[in-house]
């Protein structure tokens, strides 16, 4: 041993012994602090679980009291037979259950225990129970016990697993039932609101929190049975007769000692710490001696206990040093020896350190270069335009994206153009100069509701969202400008608003047309009967014909309104558009001659389509006439048909929802005056026209647009002032289809079979019912009238009929569709014909009517009634009356 090494060892040994003693003292103190900290944290964990249970039940209690105080609940109980009240309350209960997924059932029960309204949650679906499925709950224990609670209070049932039809429901649904009285103005109980809480989510949250705690946490009822324990297989043992699965059995000494565990907890055998939290609605006399959490209601199985058990001997945080302190000591000794050895090689270490620092400097320089490269790549890769400008307004850096957004293609001009753009942008966004901005820098945002408008290349106008953020690097003041193109988004929003506007107009016009059809039916029916019964007075017959012509024109207007609302009945058939175009061109050549040239180009292999052929012909004629009106001095109309494929990118870029796939495209282009940009979004609106008074109704384009939408197609208008307008129509193709349909005409021999048939006519519109009766009497049938579905059902139970003709929409509990369903339940059901002002296609689409039921659309004529009645008696072919 050299003298230098011996001298260093004698110097280091006392220091080592002092450090060792200090470490032992620190270990002892650290153990005590760790133990106290762990116990304190564990107490907080146990308390948090109890408080979470308390807060959850307080919230449920508030919900039950809120529901019991609703005026609609009182009204529904007082007027149980008012369907509107029950339906309204059921709708509100559905909304409540959708907003509160922790509840699985919400009921309104009358004093006799009969459910009045019930909403269930079944497999994450909220469902209102029909009237016939409501149950009597008067025998349930919770209803009997809730009868004795006072108004303004809540009854809370046992906390158990939900039982359905005597069997525990699987998967398990831990359930608590809450009931509160519904009272009238005299504070008299008239019924109860019952709310079932599914505590699965609460238990899952508590179990996750308990697993993250240092010890074990149990939640038990007053008998010690587990609601929650570390061993999940023992939870709810009492529901299966496993009474030994309880805190009282597993830790009998602790269970007996529960009253002695105060608010600070209890340490048994200096190794196991217990913490008790009590949950109850009744405050005990000694509540200050232990941790007590008051609940809003007294449950049947209370008090509840949350018990925390912490075994200090099992905590590695406290005992690790007892097992490993020799290794710590050896490590410390080795460190000291290494320290001494490093003293002897100080010079070598210094030289090595200098070399390492030089290498680190080189690596740092390389890292800086890589960082700069990465920054440049990210700067260019972001999908928005970026600029960094200095306080003089000069662009110090910009990415390629902003140059593409602004169409800055010439290499000599971008910087100059960007500098000019910056001045314009700051003037628009800040209403101040650059000097003012950098004097008091703050973030500036230009959002899409008031975007920055820029004319790119002097032609194309684009809209941008802009964010300007100040940057500071020492004394240097900079700003980063972020620009995002929102032009296409704003265009799509405009299209969506237009689509929603058209939908609203459609709903209004559809309702007007429906009522107007009923009025037309009364007038047309009476005129038809008057004509049949009139003597051969030519003047009188002429007047009747004139009135019938006027009514048909009114019906035509109704059809236009229904076309706009997309509720018009279409005669859909598979057609070859090439044949249709021959008819269109022939009509156009006859009607459009004034210095207008018509050109037609047909694509090869045109597909078949399913549309109403007459409506498509009218639409194309309408577009061509509009094109002619836009060219008073002459011009050309180009019509083109071809098969096209609309890809995903296109269908996602338009407001309408149409599927991707193959379509037949019909293009109508003119060389007229064009449509100004400020009104192009209005031309599809009903009654909007630029023509002189008396020369246009404004329904033409709106009718075409409504027909195309009803045919599951799409229409787009391109126009430029001074150059003309181009309208594209896209209709879905049919790969396999047959071209045609034939309708049957009743013969005199067929009508003979109708004589003596007994028919029941059901319609709340008395005049329409009378007209239909006269039609049937003219063909020799016997006819009875009923003005409600309830009256009709009573007639059917007292008298036999061969046929029932019923309106669909009628007052009362039984409408036309319900009446048809009831007739099918009879031992000898008779045929049923339904009538409505709406189309059968719409009623089938809305799931209101079976597509196989015979149907007559209002207003109807005697011929339509004859055909449909004959079909009902199977005296005519299988074609459907429209």
mmCIF file of C-alpha atoms in Angstrom, residues 249-427:
data_model
loop_
_atom_site.group_PDB
_atom_site.id
_atom_site.type_symbol
_atom_site.label_atom_id
_atom_site.label_comp_id
_atom_site.label_asym_id
_atom_site.label_seq_id
_atom_site.Cartn_x
_atom_site.Cartn_y
_atom_site.Cartn_z
ATOM 1 C CA UNK A 249 -67.416 -14.268 8.894
ATOM 2 C CA UNK A 250 -64.027 -13.572 7.296
ATOM 3 C CA UNK A 251 -62.863 -10.988 9.886
ATOM 4 C CA UNK A 252 -65.049 -11.762 12.903
ATOM 5 C CA UNK A 253 -62.794 -9.910 15.379
ATOM 6 C CA UNK A 254 -62.842 -6.779 13.247
ATOM 7 C CA UNK A 255 -66.632 -6.980 12.764
ATOM 8 C CA UNK A 256 -67.178 -7.179 16.529
ATOM 9 C CA UNK A 257 -64.742 -4.306 17.042
ATOM 10 C CA UNK A 258 -66.350 -1.962 14.463
ATOM 11 C CA UNK A 259 -68.047 0.282 17.090
ATOM 12 C CA UNK A 260 -64.627 0.895 18.661
ATOM 13 C CA UNK A 261 -62.899 2.084 15.476
ATOM 14 C CA UNK A 262 -62.895 5.855 15.793
ATOM 15 C CA UNK A 263 -62.302 8.595 13.221
ATOM 16 C CA UNK A 264 -58.517 8.076 13.366
ATOM 17 C CA UNK A 265 -58.720 4.372 12.533
ATOM 18 C CA UNK A 266 -57.398 1.418 14.562
ATOM 19 C CA UNK A 267 -54.058 -0.444 14.419
ATOM 20 C CA UNK A 268 -54.358 -4.104 15.434
ATOM 21 C CA UNK A 269 -51.231 -6.042 16.483
ATOM 22 C CA UNK A 270 -49.112 -3.038 15.343
ATOM 23 C CA UNK A 271 -49.302 -4.438 11.828
ATOM 24 C CA UNK A 272 -52.869 -4.263 10.427
ATOM 25 C CA UNK A 273 -54.599 -0.877 10.185
ATOM 26 C CA UNK A 274 -58.399 -0.572 9.845
ATOM 27 C CA UNK A 275 -60.363 2.466 8.724
ATOM 28 C CA UNK A 276 -64.173 2.648 9.058
ATOM 29 C CA UNK A 277 -66.568 4.917 7.124
ATOM 30 C CA UNK A 278 -70.287 4.733 8.029
ATOM 31 C CA UNK A 279 -73.050 5.617 5.554
ATOM 32 C CA UNK A 280 -76.555 6.146 6.942
ATOM 33 C CA UNK A 281 -79.450 8.592 6.786
ATOM 34 C CA UNK A 282 -79.926 8.770 10.572
ATOM 35 C CA UNK A 283 -77.178 10.623 12.449
ATOM 36 C CA UNK A 284 -76.187 8.608 15.598
ATOM 37 C CA UNK A 285 -75.502 10.262 18.933
ATOM 38 C CA UNK A 286 -71.819 9.437 18.675
ATOM 39 C CA UNK A 287 -71.343 10.574 15.067
ATOM 40 C CA UNK A 288 -68.404 12.778 16.003
ATOM 41 C CA UNK A 289 -66.444 9.749 17.262
ATOM 42 C CA UNK A 290 -66.108 8.103 13.864
ATOM 43 C CA UNK A 291 -66.259 8.945 10.127
ATOM 44 C CA UNK A 292 -69.952 9.390 9.344
ATOM 45 C CA UNK A 293 -71.493 10.152 5.912
ATOM 46 C CA UNK A 294 -75.168 11.110 5.951
ATOM 47 C CA UNK A 295 -77.279 9.766 3.061
ATOM 48 C CA UNK A 296 -80.522 11.410 1.861
ATOM 49 C CA UNK A 297 -82.692 8.310 2.405
ATOM 50 C CA UNK A 298 -82.904 5.428 4.864
ATOM 51 C CA UNK A 299 -82.385 2.233 2.876
ATOM 52 C CA UNK A 300 -83.823 -1.064 4.031
ATOM 53 C CA UNK A 301 -80.331 -2.565 4.497
ATOM 54 C CA UNK A 302 -78.611 0.406 6.214
ATOM 55 C CA UNK A 303 -76.324 1.405 7.718
ATOM 56 C CA UNK A 304 -73.647 0.652 5.121
ATOM 57 C CA UNK A 305 -69.980 0.377 5.998
ATOM 58 C CA UNK A 306 -66.869 1.072 3.948
ATOM 59 C CA UNK A 307 -64.012 -0.749 5.701
ATOM 60 C CA UNK A 308 -60.371 -0.270 4.751
ATOM 61 C CA UNK A 309 -57.801 -2.925 5.737
ATOM 62 C CA UNK A 310 -54.072 -2.175 5.394
ATOM 63 C CA UNK A 311 -51.441 -4.820 6.306
ATOM 64 C CA UNK A 312 -48.249 -2.837 6.955
ATOM 65 C CA UNK A 313 -46.082 -5.993 6.821
ATOM 66 C CA UNK A 314 -47.044 -6.543 3.203
ATOM 67 C CA UNK A 315 -45.912 -3.087 2.045
ATOM 68 C CA UNK A 316 -42.565 -3.222 0.197
ATOM 69 C CA UNK A 317 -42.249 0.543 0.631
ATOM 70 C CA UNK A 318 -41.605 -0.001 4.372
ATOM 71 C CA UNK A 319 -39.542 -3.194 4.538
ATOM 72 C CA UNK A 320 -37.230 -3.071 1.532
ATOM 73 C CA UNK A 321 -34.262 -1.608 3.429
ATOM 74 C CA UNK A 322 -34.468 -4.279 6.181
ATOM 75 C CA UNK A 323 -33.639 -6.968 3.619
ATOM 76 C CA UNK A 324 -31.254 -5.057 1.452
ATOM 77 C CA UNK A 325 -29.315 -2.810 3.817
ATOM 78 C CA UNK A 326 -26.141 -5.014 3.594
ATOM 79 C CA UNK A 327 -26.212 -4.462 -0.157
ATOM 80 C CA UNK A 328 -26.663 -0.739 0.410
ATOM 81 C CA UNK A 329 -23.761 -0.767 2.817
ATOM 82 C CA UNK A 330 -21.591 -2.677 0.337
ATOM 83 C CA UNK A 331 -22.602 -0.292 -2.445
ATOM 84 C CA UNK A 332 -21.693 2.684 -0.290
ATOM 85 C CA UNK A 333 -18.327 1.119 0.542
ATOM 86 C CA UNK A 334 -17.703 0.424 -3.130
ATOM 87 C CA UNK A 335 -18.512 4.039 -3.945
ATOM 88 C CA UNK A 336 -15.972 5.242 -1.415
ATOM 89 C CA UNK A 337 -13.331 2.889 -2.803
ATOM 90 C CA UNK A 338 -14.080 4.054 -6.313
ATOM 91 C CA UNK A 339 -13.749 7.624 -5.110
ATOM 92 C CA UNK A 340 -10.302 6.867 -3.706
ATOM 93 C CA UNK A 341 -9.214 5.098 -6.840
ATOM 94 C CA UNK A 342 -10.386 8.005 -8.988
ATOM 95 C CA UNK A 343 -8.198 10.328 -6.931
ATOM 96 C CA UNK A 344 -5.160 8.366 -8.044
ATOM 97 C CA UNK A 345 -6.122 8.660 -11.714
ATOM 98 C CA UNK A 346 -7.265 12.285 -11.733
ATOM 99 C CA UNK A 347 -5.077 13.350 -14.594
ATOM 100 C CA UNK A 348 -6.236 10.540 -16.863
ATOM 101 C CA UNK A 349 -9.868 11.359 -16.027
ATOM 102 C CA UNK A 350 -9.359 15.035 -16.832
ATOM 103 C CA UNK A 351 -7.877 14.260 -20.224
ATOM 104 C CA UNK A 352 -10.678 11.778 -20.910
ATOM 105 C CA UNK A 353 -13.275 14.360 -19.892
ATOM 106 C CA UNK A 354 -11.836 16.957 -22.251
ATOM 107 C CA UNK A 355 -11.964 14.430 -25.074
ATOM 108 C CA UNK A 356 -15.545 13.515 -24.196
ATOM 109 C CA UNK A 357 -16.605 17.169 -24.125
ATOM 110 C CA UNK A 358 -15.118 17.706 -27.539
ATOM 111 C CA UNK A 359 -17.022 14.726 -28.884
ATOM 112 C CA UNK A 360 -20.203 15.974 -27.180
ATOM 113 C CA UNK A 361 -19.742 19.391 -28.789
ATOM 114 C CA UNK A 362 -19.503 17.805 -32.215
ATOM 115 C CA UNK A 363 -22.607 15.708 -31.481
ATOM 116 C CA UNK A 364 -24.473 18.807 -30.296
ATOM 117 C CA UNK A 365 -23.610 20.628 -33.493
ATOM 118 C CA UNK A 366 -24.861 17.665 -35.526
ATOM 119 C CA UNK A 367 -28.048 17.567 -33.403
ATOM 120 C CA UNK A 368 -28.627 21.272 -34.041
ATOM 121 C CA UNK A 369 -28.251 20.730 -37.774
ATOM 122 C CA UNK A 370 -30.649 17.758 -37.635
ATOM 123 C CA UNK A 371 -33.127 19.857 -35.631
ATOM 124 C CA UNK A 372 -32.954 22.633 -38.188
ATOM 125 C CA UNK A 373 -33.519 20.126 -41.000
ATOM 126 C CA UNK A 374 -36.448 18.559 -39.109
ATOM 127 C CA UNK A 375 -37.960 22.008 -38.511
ATOM 128 C CA UNK A 376 -37.718 22.867 -42.208
ATOM 129 C CA UNK A 377 -39.340 19.528 -43.157
ATOM 130 C CA UNK A 378 -42.170 20.050 -40.651
ATOM 131 C CA UNK A 379 -42.544 23.669 -41.772
ATOM 132 C CA UNK A 380 -43.069 22.472 -45.334
ATOM 133 C CA UNK A 381 -45.173 19.421 -44.400
ATOM 134 C CA UNK A 382 -47.971 21.097 -42.412
ATOM 135 C CA UNK A 383 -51.230 21.283 -44.461
ATOM 136 C CA UNK A 384 -51.676 25.035 -43.875
ATOM 137 C CA UNK A 385 -49.919 28.137 -45.170
ATOM 138 C CA UNK A 386 -47.185 29.499 -42.887
ATOM 139 C CA UNK A 387 -45.235 32.782 -42.932
ATOM 140 C CA UNK A 388 -42.756 34.287 -40.480
ATOM 141 C CA UNK A 389 -42.537 38.074 -40.724
ATOM 142 C CA UNK A 390 -40.365 40.617 -38.942
ATOM 143 C CA UNK A 391 -41.419 43.909 -37.385
ATOM 144 C CA UNK A 392 -40.784 45.700 -40.693
ATOM 145 C CA UNK A 393 -43.423 43.565 -42.469
ATOM 146 C CA UNK A 394 -40.857 41.597 -44.443
ATOM 147 C CA UNK A 395 -41.438 37.859 -44.974
ATOM 148 C CA UNK A 396 -38.418 36.044 -43.566
ATOM 149 C CA UNK A 397 -39.701 32.554 -44.252
ATOM 150 C CA UNK A 398 -42.704 30.909 -45.883
ATOM 151 C CA UNK A 399 -43.612 27.344 -46.784
ATOM 152 C CA UNK A 400 -44.581 25.984 -50.169
ATOM 153 C CA UNK A 401 -48.192 25.424 -49.079
ATOM 154 C CA UNK A 402 -48.948 29.152 -48.791
ATOM 155 C CA UNK A 403 -47.558 29.758 -52.255
ATOM 156 C CA UNK A 404 -49.810 27.009 -53.644
ATOM 157 C CA UNK A 405 -52.854 28.389 -51.770
ATOM 158 C CA UNK A 406 -52.236 31.836 -53.245
ATOM 159 C CA UNK A 407 -51.129 30.532 -56.688
ATOM 160 C CA UNK A 408 -47.723 32.292 -56.436
ATOM 161 C CA UNK A 409 -45.945 30.387 -59.186
ATOM 162 C CA UNK A 410 -43.363 32.873 -60.561
ATOM 163 C CA UNK A 411 -40.006 32.555 -58.708
ATOM 164 C CA UNK A 412 -39.282 36.293 -58.886
ATOM 165 C CA UNK A 413 -42.609 37.489 -57.512
ATOM 166 C CA UNK A 414 -43.672 35.415 -54.431
ATOM 167 C CA UNK A 415 -41.734 37.423 -51.805
ATOM 168 C CA UNK A 416 -42.965 40.726 -53.212
ATOM 169 C CA UNK A 417 -46.532 39.423 -53.419
ATOM 170 C CA UNK A 418 -46.404 37.984 -49.879
ATOM 171 C CA UNK A 419 -45.124 41.317 -48.524
ATOM 172 C CA UNK A 420 -48.056 43.114 -50.147
ATOM 173 C CA UNK A 421 -50.404 40.434 -48.814
ATOM 174 C CA UNK A 422 -49.086 40.938 -45.267
ATOM 175 C CA UNK A 423 -49.869 44.657 -45.385
ATOM 176 C CA UNK A 424 -53.370 43.938 -46.678
ATOM 177 C CA UNK A 425 -53.893 41.172 -44.078
ATOM 178 C CA UNK A 426 -52.828 43.298 -41.096
ATOM 179 C CA UNK A 427 -55.046 46.127 -42.267
#
